[in-house]
mmCIF file of C-alpha atoms and ligand atoms in Angstrom:
data_model
loop_
_atom_site.group_PDB
_atom_site.id
_atom_site.type_symbol
_atom_site.label_atom_id
_atom_site.label_comp_id
_atom_site.label_asym_id
_atom_site.label_seq_id
_atom_site.Cartn_x
_atom_site.Cartn_y
_atom_site.Cartn_z
ATOM 1 C CA MET A 1 138.628 208.056 240.933
ATOM 2 C CA LYS A 2 136.928 206.877 237.750
ATOM 3 C CA ILE A 3 138.617 207.195 234.395
ATOM 4 C CA GLY A 4 136.950 206.710 231.032
ATOM 5 C CA ILE A 5 138.979 205.627 228.008
ATOM 6 C CA ILE A 6 137.734 207.224 224.815
ATOM 7 C CA GLY A 7 138.929 207.526 221.236
ATOM 8 C CA THR A 8 137.988 207.007 217.623
ATOM 9 C CA PRO A 9 137.593 203.386 216.406
ATOM 10 C CA PHE A 10 140.525 200.990 216.288
ATOM 11 C CA VAL A 11 143.148 203.103 218.025
ATOM 12 C CA GLY A 12 144.029 200.774 220.887
ATOM 13 C CA LYS A 13 141.485 201.664 223.573
ATOM 14 C CA THR A 14 140.942 198.053 224.564
ATOM 15 C CA THR A 15 144.685 197.391 224.347
ATOM 16 C CA LEU A 16 145.276 200.272 226.731
ATOM 17 C CA PHE A 17 142.422 199.166 228.998
ATOM 18 C CA ASN A 18 143.908 195.675 229.188
ATOM 19 C CA LEU A 19 147.377 196.983 229.854
ATOM 20 C CA LEU A 20 146.188 199.254 232.645
ATOM 21 C CA THR A 21 143.919 196.712 234.280
ATOM 22 C CA GLY A 22 146.086 193.643 233.740
ATOM 23 C CA SER A 23 143.374 191.966 231.718
ATOM 24 C CA THR A 24 144.315 189.431 229.064
ATOM 25 C CA ASP A 25 140.963 189.269 227.335
ATOM 26 C CA THR A 26 141.390 190.949 223.947
ATOM 27 C CA ASN A 27 137.688 190.763 223.146
ATOM 28 C CA SER A 28 136.299 194.201 223.397
ATOM 29 C CA LYS A 29 133.554 194.496 225.987
ATOM 30 C CA PRO A 30 132.713 198.150 225.671
ATOM 31 C CA GLY A 31 131.424 199.715 228.826
ATOM 32 C CA GLU A 32 133.437 197.256 230.890
ATOM 33 C CA THR A 33 134.854 198.645 234.102
ATOM 34 C CA LYS A 34 137.818 197.384 236.117
ATOM 35 C CA ILE A 35 139.405 198.573 239.314
ATOM 36 C CA VAL A 36 143.161 198.634 239.811
ATOM 37 C CA GLU A 37 145.182 199.314 242.918
ATOM 38 C CA VAL A 38 147.609 202.203 242.970
ATOM 39 C CA LYS A 39 150.716 200.418 244.192
ATOM 40 C CA ASP A 40 152.092 203.259 246.248
ATOM 41 C CA PRO A 41 155.334 201.884 247.753
ATOM 42 C CA ARG A 42 154.692 203.932 250.884
ATOM 43 C CA VAL A 43 151.647 201.800 251.688
ATOM 44 C CA LYS A 44 153.782 198.684 251.539
ATOM 45 C CA LYS A 45 156.363 200.233 253.846
ATOM 46 C CA LEU A 46 153.700 201.309 256.347
ATOM 47 C CA SER A 47 152.182 197.869 256.228
ATOM 48 C CA GLU A 48 155.550 196.329 257.057
ATOM 49 C CA MET A 49 155.831 198.653 260.029
ATOM 50 C CA TYR A 50 152.327 198.197 261.473
ATOM 51 C CA ASN A 51 151.684 194.628 260.421
ATOM 52 C CA PRO A 52 147.947 195.248 260.090
ATOM 53 C CA LYS A 53 145.218 192.673 259.462
ATOM 54 C CA LYS A 54 144.384 194.477 256.263
ATOM 55 C CA THR A 55 146.262 196.674 253.785
ATOM 56 C CA THR A 56 144.240 198.799 251.412
ATOM 57 C CA TYR A 57 145.672 200.667 248.465
ATOM 58 C CA ALA A 58 143.970 203.562 246.716
ATOM 59 C CA THR A 59 142.236 202.532 243.520
ATOM 60 C CA LEU A 60 141.623 203.801 240.039
ATOM 61 C CA GLU A 61 138.659 202.576 238.059
ATOM 62 C CA PHE A 62 138.934 202.347 234.278
ATOM 63 C CA THR A 63 136.118 202.042 231.749
ATOM 64 C CA ASP A 64 136.587 200.904 228.141
ATOM 65 C CA THR A 65 134.260 202.250 225.436
ATOM 66 C CA ASN A 66 133.293 201.779 221.813
ATOM 67 C CA GLY A 67 134.990 203.971 219.266
ATOM 68 C CA LEU A 68 133.598 207.462 218.879
ATOM 69 C CA ASP A 69 132.724 207.453 215.224
ATOM 70 C CA ILE A 70 131.955 210.759 213.600
ATOM 71 C CA GLU A 71 130.058 208.949 210.855
ATOM 72 C CA ALA A 72 127.859 207.059 213.285
ATOM 73 C CA GLY A 73 124.574 208.523 214.463
ATOM 74 C CA ALA A 74 123.720 210.415 217.609
ATOM 75 C CA LYS A 75 122.406 207.263 219.229
ATOM 76 C CA GLU A 76 125.772 205.513 219.030
ATOM 77 C CA ARG A 77 127.541 208.600 220.267
ATOM 78 C CA ASN A 78 125.216 208.922 223.232
ATOM 79 C CA ARG A 79 125.810 205.291 224.051
ATOM 80 C CA VAL A 80 129.552 205.873 224.321
ATOM 81 C CA PHE A 81 129.118 208.988 226.421
ATOM 82 C CA GLY A 82 126.624 207.168 228.609
ATOM 83 C CA MET A 83 129.305 204.649 229.542
ATOM 84 C CA ILE A 84 131.607 207.309 230.924
ATOM 85 C CA GLN A 85 129.174 209.872 232.254
ATOM 86 C CA LYS A 86 130.149 209.171 235.855
ATOM 87 C CA CYS A 87 133.898 209.327 235.175
ATOM 88 C CA ASP A 88 136.036 211.955 236.904
ATOM 89 C CA ALA A 89 138.596 212.157 234.110
ATOM 90 C CA LEU A 90 138.952 211.105 230.478
ATOM 91 C CA LEU A 91 141.818 209.341 228.741
ATOM 92 C CA TRP A 92 141.820 210.241 225.072
ATOM 93 C CA THR A 93 143.538 207.405 223.268
ATOM 94 C CA ILE A 94 145.265 208.545 220.094
ATOM 95 C CA GLY A 95 146.511 205.696 217.912
ATOM 96 C CA ASN A 96 149.992 206.356 216.556
ATOM 97 C CA PHE A 97 150.896 203.093 214.861
ATOM 98 C CA SER A 98 150.903 201.755 211.333
ATOM 99 C CA GLY A 99 147.485 200.521 210.341
ATOM 100 C CA VAL A 100 145.543 202.983 212.453
ATOM 101 C CA PRO A 101 142.701 204.336 210.278
ATOM 102 C CA LYS A 102 143.225 208.045 210.919
ATOM 103 C CA GLU A 103 146.138 210.374 211.564
ATOM 104 C CA PRO A 104 146.702 211.407 215.204
ATOM 105 C CA LEU A 105 145.697 215.013 214.734
ATOM 106 C CA GLU A 106 142.505 213.999 212.943
ATOM 107 C CA GLN A 107 141.649 211.648 215.799
ATOM 108 C CA PHE A 108 142.264 214.406 218.303
ATOM 109 C CA GLU A 109 140.052 216.841 216.405
ATOM 110 C CA GLU A 110 137.273 214.265 216.129
ATOM 111 C CA ILE A 111 137.177 213.543 219.836
ATOM 112 C CA LYS A 112 137.223 217.245 220.548
ATOM 113 C CA THR A 113 134.356 217.871 218.121
ATOM 114 C CA GLU A 114 132.299 214.990 219.500
ATOM 115 C CA ILE A 115 132.642 216.271 223.038
ATOM 116 C CA ILE A 116 131.871 219.846 222.088
ATOM 117 C CA LEU A 117 128.778 218.843 220.103
ATOM 118 C CA ARG A 118 127.468 216.718 222.901
ATOM 119 C CA ASP A 119 128.036 219.350 225.581
ATOM 120 C CA LEU A 120 126.540 222.017 223.366
ATOM 121 C CA GLU A 121 123.342 219.965 223.095
ATOM 122 C CA LEU A 122 123.169 219.490 226.852
ATOM 123 C CA VAL A 123 123.880 223.106 227.651
ATOM 124 C CA GLU A 124 121.358 224.317 225.103
ATOM 125 C CA SER A 125 118.602 222.073 226.336
ATOM 126 C CA ARG A 126 119.092 223.035 229.988
ATOM 127 C CA LYS A 127 119.393 226.681 229.000
ATOM 128 C CA ASN A 128 116.089 226.489 227.118
ATOM 129 C CA ASN A 129 114.424 224.845 230.078
ATOM 130 C CA LEU A 130 115.491 227.604 232.392
ATOM 131 C CA GLU A 131 114.741 230.407 229.955
ATOM 132 C CA ASN A 132 111.257 229.108 229.197
ATOM 133 C CA SER A 133 110.423 228.294 232.764
ATOM 134 C CA LYS A 134 106.967 229.565 233.765
ATOM 135 C CA LYS A 135 108.084 230.071 237.347
ATOM 136 C CA LYS A 136 110.375 232.838 238.478
ATOM 137 C CA LEU A 137 113.912 231.431 238.647
ATOM 138 C CA GLU A 138 115.501 230.763 242.014
ATOM 139 C CA LYS A 139 118.753 232.570 242.768
ATOM 140 C CA ASP A 140 120.766 229.431 242.081
ATOM 141 C CA GLU A 141 118.980 228.881 238.806
ATOM 142 C CA GLU A 142 119.735 232.407 237.699
ATOM 143 C CA LYS A 143 123.381 231.844 238.483
ATOM 144 C CA GLU A 144 123.274 228.523 236.645
ATOM 145 C CA LEU A 145 121.765 230.177 233.577
ATOM 146 C CA GLU A 146 124.480 232.781 233.605
ATOM 147 C CA ILE A 147 127.164 230.065 233.690
ATOM 148 C CA LEU A 148 125.400 228.130 230.927
ATOM 149 C CA ASN A 149 125.270 231.206 228.727
ATOM 150 C CA ARG A 150 128.976 231.693 229.198
ATOM 151 C CA LEU A 151 129.655 228.048 228.389
ATOM 152 C CA TYR A 152 127.406 228.102 225.376
ATOM 153 C CA GLU A 153 129.309 230.984 223.838
ATOM 154 C CA ILE A 154 132.614 229.164 224.245
ATOM 155 C CA LEU A 155 131.387 225.813 222.920
ATOM 156 C CA GLU A 156 129.603 227.400 220.014
ATOM 157 C CA LYS A 157 132.896 228.818 218.792
ATOM 158 C CA GLU A 158 134.308 225.305 219.116
ATOM 159 C CA HIS A 159 136.601 226.533 221.838
ATOM 160 C CA TRP A 160 137.395 224.472 224.876
ATOM 161 C CA PRO A 161 136.064 225.687 228.210
ATOM 162 C CA GLN A 162 138.858 225.673 230.779
ATOM 163 C CA GLY A 163 137.649 223.864 233.869
ATOM 164 C CA SER A 164 140.024 225.912 235.984
ATOM 165 C CA GLU A 165 138.075 229.079 235.195
ATOM 166 C CA TYR A 166 135.048 227.851 237.105
ATOM 167 C CA SER A 167 134.898 227.983 240.879
ATOM 168 C CA PRO A 168 133.909 224.837 242.782
ATOM 169 C CA GLU A 169 130.534 226.471 243.562
ATOM 170 C CA GLU A 170 129.941 227.218 239.884
ATOM 171 C CA LYS A 171 130.881 223.695 238.911
ATOM 172 C CA LYS A 172 128.485 222.339 241.488
ATOM 173 C CA LEU A 173 125.599 224.314 240.008
ATOM 174 C CA ILE A 174 126.035 222.657 236.636
ATOM 175 C CA SER A 175 127.323 219.298 237.879
ATOM 176 C CA SER A 176 124.102 217.440 237.080
ATOM 177 C CA LEU A 177 124.829 217.981 233.366
ATOM 178 C CA SER A 178 128.175 216.174 233.812
ATOM 179 C CA LEU A 179 129.726 218.050 230.926
ATOM 180 C CA PHE A 180 132.573 216.206 229.326
ATOM 181 C CA SER A 181 134.492 219.298 228.346
ATOM 182 C CA LEU A 182 134.821 220.182 232.031
ATOM 183 C CA LYS A 183 136.286 216.830 233.012
ATOM 184 C CA PRO A 184 140.085 216.723 233.136
ATOM 185 C CA SER A 185 141.387 215.257 229.873
ATOM 186 C CA ILE A 186 144.583 213.294 229.559
ATOM 187 C CA ILE A 187 145.863 212.490 226.090
ATOM 188 C CA VAL A 188 147.558 209.143 225.633
ATOM 189 C CA LEU A 189 149.559 208.730 222.490
ATOM 190 C CA ASN A 190 149.512 205.001 221.843
ATOM 191 C CA SER A 191 152.563 204.349 219.689
ATOM 192 C CA ASP A 192 154.102 201.272 218.162
ATOM 193 C CA GLU A 193 157.802 200.534 218.493
ATOM 194 C CA ASP A 194 158.660 202.477 215.316
ATOM 195 C CA ALA A 195 156.740 205.596 216.218
ATOM 196 C CA TYR A 196 157.636 205.701 219.919
ATOM 197 C CA LYS A 197 159.292 208.983 220.903
ATOM 198 C CA LYS A 198 159.608 210.046 217.239
ATOM 199 C CA GLU A 199 158.778 213.641 216.585
ATOM 200 C CA THR A 200 156.928 213.972 213.252
ATOM 201 C CA PRO A 201 155.332 217.282 212.188
ATOM 202 C CA GLU A 202 151.936 215.700 212.882
ATOM 203 C CA ILE A 203 152.920 214.749 216.426
ATOM 204 C CA THR A 204 154.515 218.124 217.067
ATOM 205 C CA LYS A 205 151.289 219.810 215.991
ATOM 206 C CA THR A 206 149.185 217.519 218.190
ATOM 207 C CA LYS A 207 151.393 218.283 221.162
ATOM 208 C CA GLN A 208 151.205 221.987 220.478
ATOM 209 C CA ILE A 209 147.400 221.928 220.398
ATOM 210 C CA CYS A 210 147.296 219.929 223.620
ATOM 211 C CA LYS A 211 149.395 222.612 225.213
ATOM 212 C CA GLU A 212 147.050 225.342 224.011
ATOM 213 C CA PHE A 213 144.142 223.434 225.502
ATOM 214 C CA ASP A 214 146.027 222.896 228.725
ATOM 215 C CA PHE A 215 145.821 219.133 228.291
ATOM 216 C CA VAL A 216 148.539 216.832 229.428
ATOM 217 C CA LEU A 217 149.935 214.401 226.881
ATOM 218 C CA THR A 218 151.769 211.226 227.624
ATOM 219 C CA GLU A 219 153.101 208.522 225.336
ATOM 220 C CA ILE A 220 152.713 204.813 225.843
ATOM 221 C CA CYS A 221 153.651 201.772 223.782
ATOM 222 C CA GLY A 222 150.377 199.975 224.439
ATOM 223 C CA LYS A 223 150.616 196.787 222.450
ATOM 224 C CA PHE A 224 154.341 196.368 222.959
ATOM 225 C CA GLU A 225 153.975 196.674 226.706
ATOM 226 C CA GLN A 226 150.956 194.413 226.724
ATOM 227 C CA GLU A 227 152.982 191.734 224.940
ATOM 228 C CA LEU A 228 155.777 192.129 227.452
ATOM 229 C CA THR A 229 153.447 191.248 230.320
ATOM 230 C CA GLU A 230 153.632 187.675 229.069
ATOM 231 C CA LEU A 231 157.375 187.544 229.736
ATOM 232 C CA GLU A 232 159.232 186.937 232.969
ATOM 233 C CA PRO A 233 159.984 190.175 234.878
ATOM 234 C CA ASP A 234 163.724 189.943 234.143
ATOM 235 C CA GLU A 235 163.252 189.535 230.435
ATOM 236 C CA ARG A 236 160.638 192.237 230.427
ATOM 237 C CA SER A 237 162.946 194.827 231.912
ATOM 238 C CA VAL A 238 165.566 194.100 229.263
ATOM 239 C CA PHE A 239 163.085 194.849 226.470
ATOM 240 C CA MET A 240 161.728 197.897 228.279
ATOM 241 C CA GLU A 241 165.206 199.275 228.685
ATOM 242 C CA GLU A 242 165.976 198.737 225.015
ATOM 243 C CA MET A 243 162.934 200.822 224.103
ATOM 244 C CA GLY A 244 163.792 203.460 226.667
ATOM 245 C CA ILE A 245 160.673 202.769 228.729
ATOM 246 C CA THR A 246 161.524 203.369 232.349
ATOM 247 C CA GLN A 247 158.129 202.971 234.009
ATOM 248 C CA SER A 248 155.165 200.731 233.288
ATOM 249 C CA GLY A 249 152.219 202.309 231.483
ATOM 250 C CA LEU A 250 150.082 202.045 234.586
ATOM 251 C CA ASP A 251 152.655 203.803 236.757
ATOM 252 C CA VAL A 252 153.124 206.553 234.193
ATOM 253 C CA LEU A 253 149.409 207.118 233.906
ATOM 254 C CA THR A 254 148.718 206.952 237.616
ATOM 255 C CA GLN A 255 151.313 209.632 238.144
ATOM 256 C CA VAL A 256 149.958 211.802 235.342
ATOM 257 C CA VAL A 257 146.376 211.419 236.562
ATOM 258 C CA TYR A 258 147.295 212.332 240.142
ATOM 259 C CA GLU A 259 149.362 215.312 239.098
ATOM 260 C CA TYR A 260 147.014 216.627 236.468
ATOM 261 C CA VAL A 261 143.840 216.195 238.469
ATOM 262 C CA GLY A 262 145.638 217.563 241.531
ATOM 263 C CA LEU A 263 145.225 214.498 243.723
ATOM 264 C CA ILE A 264 147.285 213.577 246.744
ATOM 265 C CA SER A 265 147.339 210.640 249.151
ATOM 266 C CA PHE A 266 147.097 210.540 252.886
ATOM 267 C CA PHE A 267 147.229 207.461 255.068
ATOM 268 C CA THR A 268 145.597 205.969 258.110
ATOM 269 C CA VAL A 269 147.554 203.378 260.060
ATOM 270 C CA GLY A 270 146.930 200.915 262.868
ATOM 271 C CA GLU A 271 146.823 197.279 263.869
ATOM 272 C CA ASP A 272 143.599 196.709 261.976
ATOM 273 C CA GLU A 273 144.332 198.458 258.743
ATOM 274 C CA VAL A 274 146.847 200.512 256.825
ATOM 275 C CA LYS A 275 145.025 202.423 254.153
ATOM 276 C CA ALA A 276 145.726 205.027 251.473
ATOM 277 C CA TRP A 277 143.125 207.708 250.754
ATOM 278 C CA THR A 278 142.912 209.975 247.750
ATOM 279 C CA ILE A 279 141.932 213.616 248.105
ATOM 280 C CA LYS A 280 142.228 216.799 246.108
ATOM 281 C CA GLU A 281 145.189 219.022 246.859
ATOM 282 C CA GLY A 282 144.190 221.771 249.285
ATOM 283 C CA THR A 283 141.700 219.650 251.250
ATOM 284 C CA ASN A 284 141.504 220.505 254.950
ATOM 285 C CA ALA A 285 141.688 218.012 257.817
ATOM 286 C CA LYS A 286 137.952 218.046 258.464
ATOM 287 C CA SER A 287 137.011 217.241 254.854
ATOM 288 C CA ALA A 288 139.740 214.617 254.712
ATOM 289 C CA ALA A 289 138.190 213.029 257.800
ATOM 290 C CA GLY A 290 134.891 212.978 255.932
ATOM 291 C CA LYS A 291 136.525 210.895 253.253
ATOM 292 C CA ILE A 292 137.088 208.202 255.875
ATOM 293 C CA HIS A 293 133.610 208.414 257.367
ATOM 294 C CA SER A 294 130.935 211.100 257.550
ATOM 295 C CA ASP A 295 130.831 210.693 261.361
ATOM 296 C CA LEU A 296 134.482 211.688 261.539
ATOM 297 C CA GLU A 297 133.748 214.894 259.679
ATOM 298 C CA ARG A 298 130.585 215.688 261.631
ATOM 299 C CA GLY A 299 132.155 215.085 265.026
ATOM 300 C CA PHE A 300 135.647 216.278 264.132
ATOM 301 C CA ILE A 301 137.589 217.567 267.127
ATOM 302 C CA ARG A 302 141.196 217.526 265.987
ATOM 303 C CA ALA A 303 143.650 215.470 263.979
ATOM 304 C CA GLU A 304 146.995 214.060 264.954
ATOM 305 C CA ILE A 305 149.295 214.292 261.984
ATOM 306 C CA MET A 306 152.682 212.842 261.280
ATOM 307 C CA HIS A 307 154.412 212.742 257.944
ATOM 308 C CA TYR A 308 155.362 209.509 256.226
ATOM 309 C CA ASN A 309 158.909 210.744 255.580
ATOM 310 C CA ASP A 310 159.434 211.679 259.235
ATOM 311 C CA LEU A 311 158.077 208.339 260.375
ATOM 312 C CA MET A 312 160.455 206.476 258.090
ATOM 313 C CA GLU A 313 163.361 208.625 259.190
ATOM 314 C CA LYS A 314 162.709 208.336 262.934
ATOM 315 C CA GLY A 315 161.517 204.767 262.817
ATOM 316 C CA SER A 316 158.547 204.913 265.203
ATOM 317 C CA GLU A 317 155.622 207.017 266.388
ATOM 318 C CA LYS A 318 157.240 207.209 269.789
ATOM 319 C CA ALA A 319 160.399 208.759 268.358
ATOM 320 C CA LEU A 320 158.274 211.255 266.444
ATOM 321 C CA LYS A 321 156.461 212.276 269.625
ATOM 322 C CA GLU A 322 159.755 212.835 271.413
ATOM 323 C CA THR A 323 161.042 215.074 268.648
ATOM 324 C CA GLY A 324 157.808 217.045 268.351
ATOM 325 C CA LEU A 325 157.069 215.785 264.851
ATOM 326 C CA LEU A 326 153.666 214.401 265.793
ATOM 327 C CA LYS A 327 151.420 217.419 265.460
ATOM 328 C CA VAL A 328 147.912 218.124 266.639
ATOM 329 C CA VAL A 329 145.971 220.260 264.151
ATOM 330 C CA GLY A 330 142.510 221.775 263.810
ATOM 331 C CA LYS A 331 139.891 221.383 261.134
ATOM 332 C CA GLU A 332 141.272 224.053 258.792
ATOM 333 C CA HIS A 333 144.722 222.495 258.545
ATOM 334 C CA ILE A 334 145.544 221.629 254.927
ATOM 335 C CA VAL A 335 146.467 217.989 254.507
ATOM 336 C CA GLU A 336 149.623 217.282 252.528
ATOM 337 C CA ASP A 337 150.678 214.357 250.402
ATOM 338 C CA GLY A 338 152.141 211.688 252.664
ATOM 339 C CA ASP A 339 150.446 212.852 255.863
ATOM 340 C CA ILE A 340 149.345 210.126 258.248
ATOM 341 C CA LEU A 341 146.146 211.108 260.015
ATOM 342 C CA ASN A 342 144.548 210.027 263.228
ATOM 343 C CA ILE A 343 141.188 211.747 263.659
ATOM 344 C CA ARG A 344 139.793 212.522 267.105
ATOM 345 C CA PHE A 345 136.044 212.882 266.953
ATOM 346 C CA ASN A 346 132.919 212.784 269.008
ATOM 347 C CA VAL A 347 129.406 212.116 267.731
HETATM 348 N N1 GTP B 401 151.268 198.016 216.172
HETATM 349 C C1 GTP B 401 150.409 198.364 217.124
HETATM 350 N N2 GTP B 401 149.179 197.904 217.045
HETATM 351 C C2 GTP B 401 148.311 198.247 218.004
HETATM 352 C C3 GTP B 401 148.674 199.080 219.094
HETATM 353 N N3 GTP B 401 147.620 199.239 219.893
HETATM 354 C C4 GTP B 401 146.624 198.548 219.315
HETATM 355 N N4 GTP B 401 147.032 197.944 218.176
HETATM 356 C C5 GTP B 401 146.256 197.089 217.281
HETATM 357 O O1 GTP B 401 145.156 197.819 216.774
HETATM 358 C C6 GTP B 401 144.002 197.007 216.707
HETATM 359 C C7 GTP B 401 142.891 197.638 217.495
HETATM 360 O O2 GTP B 401 143.214 197.607 218.860
HETATM 361 P P1 GTP B 401 142.106 197.696 219.983
HETATM 362 O O3 GTP B 401 142.789 197.820 221.272
HETATM 363 O O4 GTP B 401 141.099 196.649 219.826
HETATM 364 O O5 GTP B 401 141.482 199.099 219.567
HETATM 365 P P2 GTP B 401 140.137 199.765 220.067
HETATM 366 O O6 GTP B 401 140.370 201.217 220.053
HETATM 367 O O7 GTP B 401 139.695 199.146 221.342
HETATM 368 O O8 GTP B 401 139.147 199.381 218.894
HETATM 369 P P3 GTP B 401 137.544 199.483 218.906
HETATM 370 O O9 GTP B 401 137.074 199.129 220.270
HETATM 371 O O10 GTP B 401 137.132 198.507 217.857
HETATM 372 O O11 GTP B 401 137.230 200.885 218.515
HETATM 373 C C8 GTP B 401 144.398 195.642 217.237
HETATM 374 O O12 GTP B 401 144.696 194.817 216.138
HETATM 375 C C9 GTP B 401 145.637 195.941 218.058
HETATM 376 O O13 GTP B 401 146.489 194.834 218.107
HETATM 377 C C10 GTP B 401 150.023 199.538 219.158
HETATM 378 O O14 GTP B 401 150.445 200.234 220.081
HETATM 379 N N5 GTP B 401 150.845 199.133 218.157
HETATM 380 MG MG1 MG B 402 137.870 198.252 221.904
#
């Protein structure tokens, strides 16, 4: 899961990047990418139970970028977008602290406009290519053109295309364009101590627009939290409590990203390795097996499934077997969050 941090200049993108990735380097290195582990407590518990040689957490990968500057030229804009083209989701950083150059709503509108303009260009150019093609279009290309026409109409009106309205097959047809407006967007309000959790008309309006767009908005005290990382854990929790911050920024965001993008975790366990895997909600056992290795998907026979909660409650695999909680399922079985999978395969 790759996440790109974007925003207008000087709003705390690098501060947020550092907070999320545990980096202490305040020098901006736009385009920099860092991987962080998702510290799912269940993985730790499983690791204690199986005592494996290796424990592997799921990861999130963050990329910092330069500010998107509406006054800067197309070249600069393309450079920023180039850095996050491969990202699966975008974090829009909205600065909400004294000294930030623009008001939150203005920042939001600018990012929105930048993304729409860029996608409009891409859609138009691909559309022209297809329309002016000398060859007769393939069936897929015709379908693609139809989707592009639909998208073009929406973007041209400066509306936001809702990713949920496109089927996975449709998305696949236009995936090579990697349109930014179709990536899940998460809005992070980066507030200072004074602004944190304060509802001004400007903030209310920003929240309202996010809702209309079906974006999720979350608030973080970026700099404050970053400064706290220098303290001892005990001291830190005192300050956090005073501010009413109950979870670290990384935990909050991980949760929001998983929920909003519709991700769940399943696990594989054994003497060699305990590992967490990330999949989309609604993934079946066969595709989940493919996440582990393509051979497991190709040669999939069946999966043995137990649930993390049952395992913790009963205490051992053996006890699960005896109570019928270790299930054998076929390829179409939908994997759930917290399932522990053992794939039987033959290639
Ligand atoms: N008070 C306050 N200041 C902040 C906060 N977040 C960032 N800043 C300050 O704002 C300035 C810009 O922060 P950066 O994190 O470098 O912002 P940026 O978006 O990466 O900036 P560019 O990469 O130059 O576009 C720095 O002086 C930060 O200390 C915050 O939550 N509260
Ligand atoms: Mg920066």
